[in-house]
mmCIF file of C-alpha atoms in Angstrom:
data_model
loop_
_atom_site.group_PDB
_atom_site.id
_atom_site.type_symbol
_atom_site.label_atom_id
_atom_site.label_comp_id
_atom_site.label_asym_id
_atom_site.label_seq_id
_atom_site.Cartn_x
_atom_site.Cartn_y
_atom_site.Cartn_z
ATOM 1 C CA MET A 1 -0.276 -0.228 0.035
ATOM 2 C CA ARG A 2 1.642 3.516 -1.036
ATOM 3 C CA TRP A 3 2.022 5.961 1.133
ATOM 4 C CA ARG A 4 -1.070 8.136 -0.196
ATOM 5 C CA HIS A 5 -3.165 5.810 0.652
ATOM 6 C CA ILE A 6 -2.847 5.756 4.682
ATOM 7 C CA ILE A 7 -2.700 9.315 4.893
ATOM 8 C CA GLY A 8 -6.415 9.169 2.807
ATOM 9 C CA ILE A 9 -6.762 6.355 5.186
ATOM 10 C CA CYS A 10 -6.066 7.940 8.783
ATOM 11 C CA GLY A 11 -7.566 11.098 7.404
ATOM 12 C CA ILE A 12 -11.112 8.892 6.919
ATOM 13 C CA ALA A 13 -10.232 7.357 9.900
ATOM 14 C CA ILE A 14 -10.374 10.004 11.529
ATOM 15 C CA CYS A 15 -13.133 11.890 10.546
ATOM 16 C CA VAL A 16 -15.374 8.489 12.373
ATOM 17 C CA LEU A 17 -13.571 8.797 15.088
ATOM 18 C CA SER A 18 -14.231 11.858 15.593
ATOM 19 C CA TRP A 19 -17.691 11.698 14.421
ATOM 20 C CA VAL A 20 -18.142 8.437 16.413
ATOM 21 C CA VAL A 21 -17.387 10.072 19.886
ATOM 22 C CA LEU A 22 -19.924 12.603 19.502
ATOM 23 C CA GLY A 23 -22.514 10.203 18.739
ATOM 24 C CA VAL A 24 -21.066 8.848 22.238
ATOM 25 C CA ALA A 25 -21.848 12.071 23.973
ATOM 26 C CA TRP A 26 -24.439 12.859 21.893
ATOM 27 C CA ALA A 27 -26.109 9.339 24.429
ATOM 28 C CA MET A 28 -24.769 10.827 27.337
ATOM 29 C CA GLY A 29 -26.325 13.778 27.097
ATOM 30 C CA PRO A 30 -23.078 16.228 28.151
ATOM 31 C CA GLU A 31 -24.043 20.174 29.144
ATOM 32 C CA PRO A 32 -23.910 22.639 26.844
ATOM 33 C CA GLY A 33 -20.296 23.478 27.757
ATOM 34 C CA SER A 34 -18.875 19.947 26.897
ATOM 35 C CA TRP A 35 -20.526 19.725 23.560
ATOM 36 C CA THR A 36 -20.423 22.705 21.837
ATOM 37 C CA TYR A 37 -16.163 21.109 22.567
ATOM 38 C CA PHE A 38 -17.256 18.069 20.721
ATOM 39 C CA VAL A 39 -19.187 19.730 18.172
ATOM 40 C CA VAL A 40 -15.439 21.609 16.923
ATOM 41 C CA GLY A 41 -13.682 18.237 17.277
ATOM 42 C CA ALA A 42 -16.154 16.377 14.893
ATOM 43 C CA ALA A 43 -15.250 19.365 12.484
ATOM 44 C CA ILE A 44 -11.499 19.700 12.998
ATOM 45 C CA GLY A 45 -11.242 15.744 12.645
ATOM 46 C CA THR A 46 -14.290 16.521 9.162
ATOM 47 C CA GLU A 47 -11.442 19.643 8.309
ATOM 48 C CA ILE A 48 -8.717 17.404 8.821
ATOM 49 C CA MET A 49 -10.083 14.213 6.601
ATOM 50 C CA PHE A 50 -10.404 16.506 3.558
ATOM 51 C CA TRP A 51 -7.084 17.987 3.750
ATOM 52 C CA CYS A 52 -5.982 14.631 4.169
ATOM 53 C CA LEU A 53 -8.112 13.647 1.220
ATOM 54 C CA ALA A 54 -6.303 16.653 -0.508
ATOM 55 C CA VAL A 55 -2.620 16.015 -0.140
ATOM 56 C CA MET A 56 -3.547 12.435 -0.979
ATOM 57 C CA LEU A 57 -5.066 13.461 -4.114
ATOM 58 C CA GLY A 58 -2.441 16.221 -4.577
ATOM 59 C CA LEU A 59 0.468 14.223 -4.630
ATOM 60 C CA THR A 60 -1.029 11.484 -7.687
ATOM 61 C CA VAL A 61 -1.281 15.373 -9.872
ATOM 62 C CA PHE A 62 2.745 16.193 -8.777
ATOM 63 C CA GLN A 63 3.686 12.974 -9.784
ATOM 64 C CA ALA A 64 1.199 13.070 -13.514
ATOM 65 C CA ARG A 65 2.768 16.478 -13.777
ATOM 66 C CA LYS A 66 6.437 14.952 -12.981
ATOM 67 C CA ARG A 67 5.722 12.550 -16.313
ATOM 68 C CA VAL A 68 4.367 15.229 -18.019
ATOM 69 C CA TRP A 69 7.379 17.529 -18.447
ATOM 70 C CA ALA A 70 9.488 14.207 -18.355
ATOM 71 C CA TRP A 71 7.837 13.597 -21.991
ATOM 72 C CA LEU A 72 8.099 16.926 -22.794
ATOM 73 C CA MET A 73 11.393 16.851 -22.124
ATOM 74 C CA ARG A 74 12.335 14.073 -23.856
ATOM 75 C CA ARG A 75 10.492 15.032 -27.338
ATOM 76 C CA ASN A 76 12.479 18.565 -27.593
ATOM 77 C CA ALA A 77 15.550 17.058 -26.635
#
């Protein structure tokens, strides 16, 4: 498994875990002050997932760009 896939899987795992914690907290009925922390934690977990997936896809684009430049330079030389 490539490391970019591991980054994406870790981001998804963090997101799912943060939402599971939010669901468990909701079932326990926390105080409003604590509830804010749980919701912010779930939002941050979701944001981490988006960034990890962007890194995963961005690395693919970067590697493809590198191959295109190599092909262009080889063709013109």
